[in-house]
CSV table of C-alpha atoms and ligand atoms in Angstrom, one decimal:
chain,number,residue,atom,x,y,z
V,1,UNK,CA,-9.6,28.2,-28.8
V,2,UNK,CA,-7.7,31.6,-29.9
V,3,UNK,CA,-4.3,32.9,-28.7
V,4,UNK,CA,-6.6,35.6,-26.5
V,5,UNK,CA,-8.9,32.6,-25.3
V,6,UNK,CA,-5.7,31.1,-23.4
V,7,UNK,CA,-4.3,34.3,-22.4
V,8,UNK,CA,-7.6,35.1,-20.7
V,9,UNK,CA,-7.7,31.2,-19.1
V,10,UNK,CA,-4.5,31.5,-17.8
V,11,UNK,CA,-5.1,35.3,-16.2
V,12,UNK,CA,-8.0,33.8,-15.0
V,13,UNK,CA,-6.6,30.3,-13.3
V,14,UNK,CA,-3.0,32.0,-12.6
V,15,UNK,CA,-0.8,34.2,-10.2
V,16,UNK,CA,-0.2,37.3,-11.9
V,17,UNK,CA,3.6,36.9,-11.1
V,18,UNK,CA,4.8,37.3,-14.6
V,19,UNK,CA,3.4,39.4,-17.3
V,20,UNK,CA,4.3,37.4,-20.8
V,21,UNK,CA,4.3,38.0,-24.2
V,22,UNK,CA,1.3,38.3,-25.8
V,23,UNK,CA,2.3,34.5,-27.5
V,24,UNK,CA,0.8,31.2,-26.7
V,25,UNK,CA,3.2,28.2,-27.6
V,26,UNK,CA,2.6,24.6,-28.5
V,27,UNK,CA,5.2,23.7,-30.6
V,28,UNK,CA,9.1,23.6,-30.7
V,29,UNK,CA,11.8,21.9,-32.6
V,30,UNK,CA,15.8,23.4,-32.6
V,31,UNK,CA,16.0,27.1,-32.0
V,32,UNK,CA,12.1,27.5,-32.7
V,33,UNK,CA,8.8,27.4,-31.5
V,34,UNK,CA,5.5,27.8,-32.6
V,35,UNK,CA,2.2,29.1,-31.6
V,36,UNK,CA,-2.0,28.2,-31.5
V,37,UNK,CA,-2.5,29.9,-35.0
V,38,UNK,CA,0.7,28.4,-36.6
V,39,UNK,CA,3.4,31.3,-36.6
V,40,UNK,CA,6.5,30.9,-36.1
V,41,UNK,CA,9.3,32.8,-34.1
V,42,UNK,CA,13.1,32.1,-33.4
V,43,UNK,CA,14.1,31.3,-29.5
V,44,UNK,CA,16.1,34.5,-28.2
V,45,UNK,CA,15.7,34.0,-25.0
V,46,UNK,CA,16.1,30.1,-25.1
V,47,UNK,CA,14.2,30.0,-21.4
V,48,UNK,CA,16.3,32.2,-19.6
V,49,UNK,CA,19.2,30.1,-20.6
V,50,UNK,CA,18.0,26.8,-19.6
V,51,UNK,CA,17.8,25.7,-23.2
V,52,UNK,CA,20.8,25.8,-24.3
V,53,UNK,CA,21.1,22.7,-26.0
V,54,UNK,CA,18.1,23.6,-28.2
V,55,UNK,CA,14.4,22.2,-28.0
V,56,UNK,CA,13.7,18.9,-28.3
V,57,UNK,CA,17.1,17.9,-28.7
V,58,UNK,CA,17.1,14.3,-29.9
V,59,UNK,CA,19.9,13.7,-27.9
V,60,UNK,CA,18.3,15.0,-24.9
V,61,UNK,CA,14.8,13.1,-25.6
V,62,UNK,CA,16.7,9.7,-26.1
V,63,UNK,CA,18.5,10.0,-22.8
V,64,UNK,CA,15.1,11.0,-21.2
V,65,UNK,CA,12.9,8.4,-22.5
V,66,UNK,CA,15.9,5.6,-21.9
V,67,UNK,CA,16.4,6.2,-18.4
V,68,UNK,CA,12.4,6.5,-17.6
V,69,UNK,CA,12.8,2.8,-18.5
V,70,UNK,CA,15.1,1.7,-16.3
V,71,UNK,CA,14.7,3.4,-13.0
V,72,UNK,CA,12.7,6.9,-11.8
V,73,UNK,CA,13.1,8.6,-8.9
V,74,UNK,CA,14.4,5.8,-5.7
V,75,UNK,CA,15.1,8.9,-3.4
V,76,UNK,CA,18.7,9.3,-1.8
V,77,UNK,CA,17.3,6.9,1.0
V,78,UNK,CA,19.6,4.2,-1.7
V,79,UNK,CA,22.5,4.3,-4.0
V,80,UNK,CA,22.0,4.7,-7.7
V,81,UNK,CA,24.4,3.8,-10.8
V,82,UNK,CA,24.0,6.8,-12.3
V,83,UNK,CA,24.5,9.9,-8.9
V,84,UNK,CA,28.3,8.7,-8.8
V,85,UNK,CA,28.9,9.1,-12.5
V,86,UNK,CA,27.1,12.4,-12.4
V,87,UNK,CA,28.9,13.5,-9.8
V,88,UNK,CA,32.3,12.6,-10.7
V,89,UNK,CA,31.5,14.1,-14.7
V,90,UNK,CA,30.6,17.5,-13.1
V,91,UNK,CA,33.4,17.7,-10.6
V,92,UNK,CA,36.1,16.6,-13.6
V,93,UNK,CA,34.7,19.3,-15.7
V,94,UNK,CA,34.5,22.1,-13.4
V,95,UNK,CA,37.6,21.3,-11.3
V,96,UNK,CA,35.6,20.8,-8.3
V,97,UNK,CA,35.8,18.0,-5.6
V,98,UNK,CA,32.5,17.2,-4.8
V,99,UNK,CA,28.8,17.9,-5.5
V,100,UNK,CA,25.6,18.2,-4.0
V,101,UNK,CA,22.5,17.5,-6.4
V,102,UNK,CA,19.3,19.6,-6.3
V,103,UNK,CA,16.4,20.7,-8.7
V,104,UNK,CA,16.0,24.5,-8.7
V,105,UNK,CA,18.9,27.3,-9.3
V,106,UNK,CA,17.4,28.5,-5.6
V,107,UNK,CA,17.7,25.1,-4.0
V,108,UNK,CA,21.8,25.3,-5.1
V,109,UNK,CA,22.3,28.6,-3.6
V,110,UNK,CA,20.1,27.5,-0.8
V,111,UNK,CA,22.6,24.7,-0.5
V,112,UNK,CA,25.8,27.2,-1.0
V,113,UNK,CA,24.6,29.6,2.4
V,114,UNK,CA,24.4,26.3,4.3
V,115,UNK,CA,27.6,25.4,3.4
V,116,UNK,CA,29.5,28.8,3.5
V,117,UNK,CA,28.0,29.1,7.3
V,118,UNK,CA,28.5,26.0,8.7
V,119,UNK,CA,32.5,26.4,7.4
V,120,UNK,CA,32.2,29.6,9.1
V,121,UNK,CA,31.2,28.3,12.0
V,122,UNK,CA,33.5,24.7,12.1
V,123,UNK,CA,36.6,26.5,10.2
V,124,UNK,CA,36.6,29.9,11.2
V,125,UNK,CA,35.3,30.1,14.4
V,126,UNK,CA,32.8,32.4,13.9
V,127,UNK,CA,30.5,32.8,16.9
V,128,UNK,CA,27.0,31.0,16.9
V,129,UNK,CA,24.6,32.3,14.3
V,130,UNK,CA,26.7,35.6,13.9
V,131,UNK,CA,28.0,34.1,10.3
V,132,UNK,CA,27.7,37.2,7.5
V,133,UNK,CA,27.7,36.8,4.0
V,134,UNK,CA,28.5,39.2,1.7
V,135,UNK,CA,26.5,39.8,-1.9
V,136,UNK,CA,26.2,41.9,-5.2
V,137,UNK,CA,24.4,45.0,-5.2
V,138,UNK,CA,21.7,44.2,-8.5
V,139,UNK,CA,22.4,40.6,-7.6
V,140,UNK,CA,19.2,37.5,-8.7
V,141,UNK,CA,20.1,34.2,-6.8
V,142,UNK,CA,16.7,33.0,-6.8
V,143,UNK,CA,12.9,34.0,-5.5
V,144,UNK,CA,13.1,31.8,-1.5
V,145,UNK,CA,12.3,34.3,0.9
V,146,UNK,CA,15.8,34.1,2.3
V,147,UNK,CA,17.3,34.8,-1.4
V,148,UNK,CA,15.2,37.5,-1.9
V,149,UNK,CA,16.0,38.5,1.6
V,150,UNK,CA,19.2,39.8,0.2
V,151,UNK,CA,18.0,41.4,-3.0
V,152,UNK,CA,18.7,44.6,-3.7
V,153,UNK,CA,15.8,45.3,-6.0
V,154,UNK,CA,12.2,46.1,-4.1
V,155,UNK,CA,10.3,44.5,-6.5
V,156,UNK,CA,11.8,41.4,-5.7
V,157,UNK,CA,11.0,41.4,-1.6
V,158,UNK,CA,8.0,44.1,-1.0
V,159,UNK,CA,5.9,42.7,1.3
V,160,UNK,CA,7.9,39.5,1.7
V,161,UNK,CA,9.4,39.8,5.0
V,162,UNK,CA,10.6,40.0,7.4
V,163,UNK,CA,14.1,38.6,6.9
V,164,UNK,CA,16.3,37.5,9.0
V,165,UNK,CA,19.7,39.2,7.9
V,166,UNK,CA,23.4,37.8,8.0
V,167,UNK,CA,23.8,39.2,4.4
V,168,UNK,CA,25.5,42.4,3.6
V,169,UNK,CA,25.2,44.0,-0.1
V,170,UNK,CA,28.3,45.4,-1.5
V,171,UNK,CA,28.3,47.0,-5.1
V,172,UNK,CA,28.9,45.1,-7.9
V,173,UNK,CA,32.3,45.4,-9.6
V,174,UNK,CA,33.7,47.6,-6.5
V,175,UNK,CA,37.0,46.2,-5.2
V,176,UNK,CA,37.8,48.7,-2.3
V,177,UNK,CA,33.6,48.2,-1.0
V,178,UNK,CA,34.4,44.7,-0.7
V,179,UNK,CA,37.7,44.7,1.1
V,180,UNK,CA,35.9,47.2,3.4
V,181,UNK,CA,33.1,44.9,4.2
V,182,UNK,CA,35.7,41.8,5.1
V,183,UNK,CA,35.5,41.7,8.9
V,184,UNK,CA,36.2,38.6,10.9
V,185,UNK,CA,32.1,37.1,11.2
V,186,UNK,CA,32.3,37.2,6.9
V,187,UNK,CA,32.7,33.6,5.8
V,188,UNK,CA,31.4,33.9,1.7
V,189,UNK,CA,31.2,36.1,-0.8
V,190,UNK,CA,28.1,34.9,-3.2
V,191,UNK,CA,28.3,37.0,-6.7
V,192,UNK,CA,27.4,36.0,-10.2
V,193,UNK,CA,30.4,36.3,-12.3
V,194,UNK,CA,27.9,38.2,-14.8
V,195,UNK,CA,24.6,39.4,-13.8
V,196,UNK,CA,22.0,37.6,-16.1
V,197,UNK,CA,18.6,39.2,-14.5
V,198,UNK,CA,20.2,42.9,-14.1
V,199,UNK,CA,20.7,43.2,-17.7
V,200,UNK,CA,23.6,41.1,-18.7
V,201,UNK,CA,26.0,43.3,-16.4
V,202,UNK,CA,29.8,43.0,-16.9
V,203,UNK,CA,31.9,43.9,-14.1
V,204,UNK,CA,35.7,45.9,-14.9
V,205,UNK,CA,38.2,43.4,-16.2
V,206,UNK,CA,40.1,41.4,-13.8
V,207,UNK,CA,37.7,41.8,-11.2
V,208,UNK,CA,37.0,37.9,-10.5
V,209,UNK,CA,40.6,37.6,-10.4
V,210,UNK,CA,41.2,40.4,-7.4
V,211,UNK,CA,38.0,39.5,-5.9
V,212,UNK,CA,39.7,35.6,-5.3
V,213,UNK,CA,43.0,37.3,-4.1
V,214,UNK,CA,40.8,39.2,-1.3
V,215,UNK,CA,38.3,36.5,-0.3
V,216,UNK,CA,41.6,34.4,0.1
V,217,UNK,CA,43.9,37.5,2.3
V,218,UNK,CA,41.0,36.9,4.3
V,219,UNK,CA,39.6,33.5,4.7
V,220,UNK,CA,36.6,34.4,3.3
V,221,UNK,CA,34.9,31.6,0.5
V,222,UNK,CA,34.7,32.9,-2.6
V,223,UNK,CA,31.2,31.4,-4.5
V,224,UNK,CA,30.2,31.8,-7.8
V,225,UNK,CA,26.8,31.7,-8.9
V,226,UNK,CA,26.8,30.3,-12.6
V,227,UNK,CA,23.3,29.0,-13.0
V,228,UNK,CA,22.4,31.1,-15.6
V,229,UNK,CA,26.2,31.9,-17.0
V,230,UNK,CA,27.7,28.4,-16.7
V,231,UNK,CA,27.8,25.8,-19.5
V,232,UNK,CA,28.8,27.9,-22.1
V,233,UNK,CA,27.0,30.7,-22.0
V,234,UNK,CA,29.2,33.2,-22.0
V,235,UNK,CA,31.9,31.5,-24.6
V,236,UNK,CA,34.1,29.4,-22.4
V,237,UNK,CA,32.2,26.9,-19.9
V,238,UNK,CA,32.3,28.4,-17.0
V,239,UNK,CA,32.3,32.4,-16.8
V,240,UNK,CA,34.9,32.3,-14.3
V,241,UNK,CA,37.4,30.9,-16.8
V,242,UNK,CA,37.8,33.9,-18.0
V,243,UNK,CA,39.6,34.9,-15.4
V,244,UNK,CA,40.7,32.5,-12.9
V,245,UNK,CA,41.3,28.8,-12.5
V,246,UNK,CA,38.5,27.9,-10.0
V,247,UNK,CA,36.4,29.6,-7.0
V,248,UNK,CA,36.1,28.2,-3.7
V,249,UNK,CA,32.3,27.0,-4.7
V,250,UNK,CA,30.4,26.5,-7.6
V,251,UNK,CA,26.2,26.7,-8.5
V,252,UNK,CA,24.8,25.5,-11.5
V,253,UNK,CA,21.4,24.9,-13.0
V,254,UNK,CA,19.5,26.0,-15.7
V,255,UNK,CA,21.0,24.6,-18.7
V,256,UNK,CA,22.4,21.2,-16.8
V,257,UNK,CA,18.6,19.8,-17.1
V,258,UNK,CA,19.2,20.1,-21.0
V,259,UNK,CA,16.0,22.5,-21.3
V,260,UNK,CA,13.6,19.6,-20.0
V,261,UNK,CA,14.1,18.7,-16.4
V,262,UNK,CA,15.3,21.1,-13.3
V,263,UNK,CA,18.8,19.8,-12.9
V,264,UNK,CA,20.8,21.9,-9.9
V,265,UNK,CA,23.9,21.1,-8.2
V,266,UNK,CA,26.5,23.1,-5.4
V,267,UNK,CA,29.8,21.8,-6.1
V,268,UNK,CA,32.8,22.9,-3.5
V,269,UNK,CA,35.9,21.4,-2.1
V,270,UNK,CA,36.0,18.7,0.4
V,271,UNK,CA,36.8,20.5,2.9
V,272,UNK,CA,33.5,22.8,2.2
V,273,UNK,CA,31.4,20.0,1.5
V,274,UNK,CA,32.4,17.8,4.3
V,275,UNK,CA,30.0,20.2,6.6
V,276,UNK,CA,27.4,18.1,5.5
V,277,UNK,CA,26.2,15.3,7.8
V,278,UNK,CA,23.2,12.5,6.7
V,279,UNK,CA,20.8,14.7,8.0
V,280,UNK,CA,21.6,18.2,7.4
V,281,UNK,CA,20.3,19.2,4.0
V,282,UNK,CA,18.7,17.3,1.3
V,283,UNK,CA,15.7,16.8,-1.7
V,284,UNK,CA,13.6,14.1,-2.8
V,285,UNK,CA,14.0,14.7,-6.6
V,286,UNK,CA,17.4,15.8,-6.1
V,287,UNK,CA,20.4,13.8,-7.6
V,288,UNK,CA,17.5,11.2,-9.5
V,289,UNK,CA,18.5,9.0,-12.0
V,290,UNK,CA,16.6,11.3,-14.4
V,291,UNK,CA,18.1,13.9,-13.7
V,292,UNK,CA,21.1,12.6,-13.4
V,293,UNK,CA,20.8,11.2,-16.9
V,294,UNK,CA,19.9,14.3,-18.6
V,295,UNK,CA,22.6,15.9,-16.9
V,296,UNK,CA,25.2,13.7,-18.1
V,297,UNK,CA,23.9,14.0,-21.7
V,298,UNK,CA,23.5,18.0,-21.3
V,299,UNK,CA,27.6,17.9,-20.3
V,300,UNK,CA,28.0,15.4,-23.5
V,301,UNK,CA,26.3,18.0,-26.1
V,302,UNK,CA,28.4,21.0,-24.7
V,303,UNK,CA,31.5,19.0,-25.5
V,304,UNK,CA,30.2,17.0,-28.4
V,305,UNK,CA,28.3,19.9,-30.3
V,306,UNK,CA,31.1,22.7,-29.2
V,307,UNK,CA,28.8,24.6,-27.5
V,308,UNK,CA,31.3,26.9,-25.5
V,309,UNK,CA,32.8,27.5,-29.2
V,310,UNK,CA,29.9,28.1,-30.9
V,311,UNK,CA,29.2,31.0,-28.3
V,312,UNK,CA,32.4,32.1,-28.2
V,313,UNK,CA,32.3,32.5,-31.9
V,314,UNK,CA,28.7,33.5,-32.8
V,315,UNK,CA,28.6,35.6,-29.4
V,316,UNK,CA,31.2,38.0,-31.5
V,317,UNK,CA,29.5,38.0,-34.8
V,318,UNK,CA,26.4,39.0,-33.4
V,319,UNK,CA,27.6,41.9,-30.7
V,320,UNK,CA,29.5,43.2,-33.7
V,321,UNK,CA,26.6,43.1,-36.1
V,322,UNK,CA,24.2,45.2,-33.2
V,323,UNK,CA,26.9,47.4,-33.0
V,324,UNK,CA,27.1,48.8,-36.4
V,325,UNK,CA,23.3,49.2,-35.9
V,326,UNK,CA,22.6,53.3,-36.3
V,327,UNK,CA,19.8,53.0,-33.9
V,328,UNK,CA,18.2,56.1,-32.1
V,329,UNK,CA,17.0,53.7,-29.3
V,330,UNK,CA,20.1,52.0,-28.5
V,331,UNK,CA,22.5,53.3,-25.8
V,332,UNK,CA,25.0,50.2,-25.5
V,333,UNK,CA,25.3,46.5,-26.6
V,334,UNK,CA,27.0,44.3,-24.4
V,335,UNK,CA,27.2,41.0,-23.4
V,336,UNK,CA,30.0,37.8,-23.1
V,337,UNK,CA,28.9,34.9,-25.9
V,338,UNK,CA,25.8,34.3,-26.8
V,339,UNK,CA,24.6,36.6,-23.6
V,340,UNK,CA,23.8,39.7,-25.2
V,341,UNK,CA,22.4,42.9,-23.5
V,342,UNK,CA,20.8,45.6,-25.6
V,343,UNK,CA,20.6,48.9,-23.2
V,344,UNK,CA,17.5,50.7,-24.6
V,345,UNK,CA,17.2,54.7,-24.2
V,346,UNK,CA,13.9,54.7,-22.1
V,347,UNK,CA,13.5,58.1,-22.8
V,348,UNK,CA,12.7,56.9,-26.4
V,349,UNK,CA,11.1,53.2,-26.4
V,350,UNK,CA,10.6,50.8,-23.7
V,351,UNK,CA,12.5,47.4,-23.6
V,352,UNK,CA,9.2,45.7,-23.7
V,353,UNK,CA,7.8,47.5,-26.8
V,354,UNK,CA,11.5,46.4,-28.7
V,355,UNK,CA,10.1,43.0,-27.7
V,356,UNK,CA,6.7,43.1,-29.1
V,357,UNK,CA,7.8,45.0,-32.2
V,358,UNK,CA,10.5,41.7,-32.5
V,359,UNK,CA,7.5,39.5,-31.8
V,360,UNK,CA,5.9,40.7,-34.5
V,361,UNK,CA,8.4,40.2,-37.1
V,362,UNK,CA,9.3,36.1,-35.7
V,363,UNK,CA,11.4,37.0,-33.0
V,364,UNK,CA,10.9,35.7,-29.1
V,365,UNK,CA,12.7,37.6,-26.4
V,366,UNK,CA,12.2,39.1,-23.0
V,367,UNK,CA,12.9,43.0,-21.6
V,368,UNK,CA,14.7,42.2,-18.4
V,369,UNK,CA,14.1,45.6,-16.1
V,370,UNK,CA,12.8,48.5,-18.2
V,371,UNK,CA,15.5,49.2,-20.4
V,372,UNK,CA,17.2,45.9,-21.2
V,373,UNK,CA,16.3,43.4,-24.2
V,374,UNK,CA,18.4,40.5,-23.0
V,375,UNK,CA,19.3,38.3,-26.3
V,376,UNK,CA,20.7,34.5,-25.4
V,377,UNK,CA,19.6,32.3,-27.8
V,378,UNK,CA,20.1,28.5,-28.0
V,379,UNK,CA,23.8,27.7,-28.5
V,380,UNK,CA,23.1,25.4,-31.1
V,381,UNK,CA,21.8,28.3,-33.1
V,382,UNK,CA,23.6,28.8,-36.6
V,383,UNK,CA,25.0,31.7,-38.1
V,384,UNK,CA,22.4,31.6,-41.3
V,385,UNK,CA,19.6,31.9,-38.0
V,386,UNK,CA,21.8,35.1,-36.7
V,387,UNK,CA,21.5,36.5,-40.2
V,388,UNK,CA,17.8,36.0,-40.4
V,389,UNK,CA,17.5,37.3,-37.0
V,390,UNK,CA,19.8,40.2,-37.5
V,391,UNK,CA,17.4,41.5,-40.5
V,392,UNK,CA,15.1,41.7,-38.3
V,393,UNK,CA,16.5,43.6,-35.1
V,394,UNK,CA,18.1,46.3,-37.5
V,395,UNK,CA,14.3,46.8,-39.0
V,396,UNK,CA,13.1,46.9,-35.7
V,397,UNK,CA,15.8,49.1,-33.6
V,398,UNK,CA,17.1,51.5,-36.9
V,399,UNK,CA,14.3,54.1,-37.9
G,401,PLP,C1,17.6,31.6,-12.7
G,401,PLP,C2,18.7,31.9,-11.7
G,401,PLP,C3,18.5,31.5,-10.4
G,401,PLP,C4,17.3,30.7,-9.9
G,401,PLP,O1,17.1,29.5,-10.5
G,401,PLP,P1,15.7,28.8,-10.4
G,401,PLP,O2,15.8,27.5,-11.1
G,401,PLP,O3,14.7,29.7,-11.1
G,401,PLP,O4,15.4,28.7,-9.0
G,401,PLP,C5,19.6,31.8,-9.5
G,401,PLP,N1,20.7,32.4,-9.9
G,401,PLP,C6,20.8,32.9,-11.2
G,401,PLP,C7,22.0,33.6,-11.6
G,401,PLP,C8,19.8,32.7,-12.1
G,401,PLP,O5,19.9,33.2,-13.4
């Protein structure tokens, strides 16, 4: 079969809910990956972030493979010897008390607005089913219809609803909007630290740190959504370190299934946690001996193979390099690590022809929105891969 013979099977056979690169993968091995005819392209997109240990990674395989095994998937209906371990690892490392284990990013934040009303409702007296939580404007949690509920991006919820409210958007990176919108029925604030899907979007400096010291003047949880930021990404483990010691609750994903395996967690406090009664929230996969195994190797490599520094370090390089870049296209790099966010002048080239022009010369990323070309490689990538990809972006974006 040819590359356009699968493309067609798949348009054929699929939902037309994402619109890919004309490139059909079979092959992958480090930061790259091959396809049907035998050409080969560097990761820059490293599955949205979820690879960040690299393909295949030996490490990651071994781990895999060795726990398959042993033992599979029991279900929480019995204890395992590896969901304790897990649990305790991830708490240690993000200074958390305790965890809740589920697959998907949107399962965890699922899991964080059941948590953040419940403590509403037991710690804060809010009246029944009047709990409101407050989001980012430009904010991706996730594609369940009560996520997307809160979306403030049309694409993301035409058609979808309806939904049944208690969320209230605020704009991202706006201080005085969020004090505003703190009345007594608010019991969480859910923001990514970063936004990943809006186009790698920073907020002002020292926001994180003011947003904690007014989710805290009024008993309000503070939850960070770090499925797509966490683990390195953006140069120290978590995003929030940048700024403060720890918020209230915690979501990860993404890259804790080491690229191979949907690995999710909400990790809180005790006192958040404790909300939770056998019975109230759960997942069959969830918390699995697989994926707790993979997990624990995926928090091994970032410490082991110094991924936070690697991103901390090459994440600099790289900005710097785009930067010097005399391109007509390009109206600002940005970007924390190896998270990189190329703002493209629409009124010269669309994100996604940057993209297909990089595609042709070895180069796999994805446009997010119209005007972004979003750059997050695997963090195992070297700096000899950066050159070679370099070369090639300052061909493609310099006329
Ligand atoms: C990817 C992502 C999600 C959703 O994760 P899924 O595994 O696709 O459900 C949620 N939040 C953020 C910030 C993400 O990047």
């Amino acid at each position: 079969m040819k590359t356009q013979d699968y493309i067609e099977r798949e348009k054929k056979y699929l939902a037309y809910n994402y619109h890919p690169l004309p490139v059909v993968l079979n092959r992958a091995e480090g930061c790259w990956v091959w396809d049907v005819d035998g050409n080969k392209y560097l990761d820059f997109l490293s599955a949205y972030s979820a690879m960040s240990a690299g393909h295949l990674n030996a490490r990651i395989q071994k781990a895999l493979i060795k726990q398959l095994g042993i033992l599979g998937v029991p279900s929480r209906a019995f204890y395992t010897d590896k969901l304790g371990e897990f649990a305790e690892r991830l708490c240690a490392l993000t200074g958390m008390e305790k965890m809740l284990p589920m697959n998907t990013g949107a399962e965890a934040v699922e899991t964080a607005i059941k948590a953040a009303r419940r403590w509403g409702y037991r710690h804060k007296n809010i009246p029944k089913d009047q709990a409101k939580i407050l989001v980012s404007s430009g904010n991706f949690h996730g594609r369940t219809t009560t996520i997307v509920g809160f979306s403030s991006d049309e694409e993301y919820k035409a058609g979808f609803g309806p939904f049944d409210g208690g969320f209230e958007i605020v704009p991202y990176g706006d201080l005085k909007a969020l004090e505003r919108a703190m009345t007594p029925d608010v019991c969480a604030y859910i923001t990514e630290p970063v936004q990943g899907e809006a186009g790698i979007v920073m907020p002002p400096k020292g926001w994180l740190k003011k947003v904690q010291e007014i989710c805290k003047k009024h008993n309000v949880l503070f939850i960070l959504d770090e499925i797509q930021s966490g683990l390195g990404r953006t140069g120290k483990d978590f995003a929030f370190q940048h700024e403060i010691g720890a918020p209230d609750g915690l979501i990860l994903g993404k890259a804790l299934g080491g690229g191979v395996y949907p690995v999710s967690a909400f990790l809180s406090s005790a006192e958040i946690m404790d909300v939770f009664e056998p019975g109230s929230h759960g997942s069959t996969f969830g918390g699995n001996p697989i994926a707790c195994a993979i997990g624990l190797e995926a928090l091994d490599i970032l410490k082991d193979e110094k991924l936070t520094e690697r991103s901390a370090e090459l994440g600099e390089y790289i900005k710097d390099e785009l930067r010097k870049i005399n391109s007509p296209y390009v109206r600002e790099v940005r970007g924390a690590g190896l998270w990189i966010g190329v703002d493209i002048d629409p009124a010269q080239i669309s994100a996604r022809e940057i993209c297909e022009q990089l595609q042709g010369k070895g180069i796999l990323c994805k446009e997010t929105h119209e005007t972004i070309v979003r750059f997050a490689p695997p963090l195992t990538i070297t700096k000899d891969e950066i050159d070679w990809a370099l070369e090639r972006v300052r061909s493609v974006l310099s006329v």
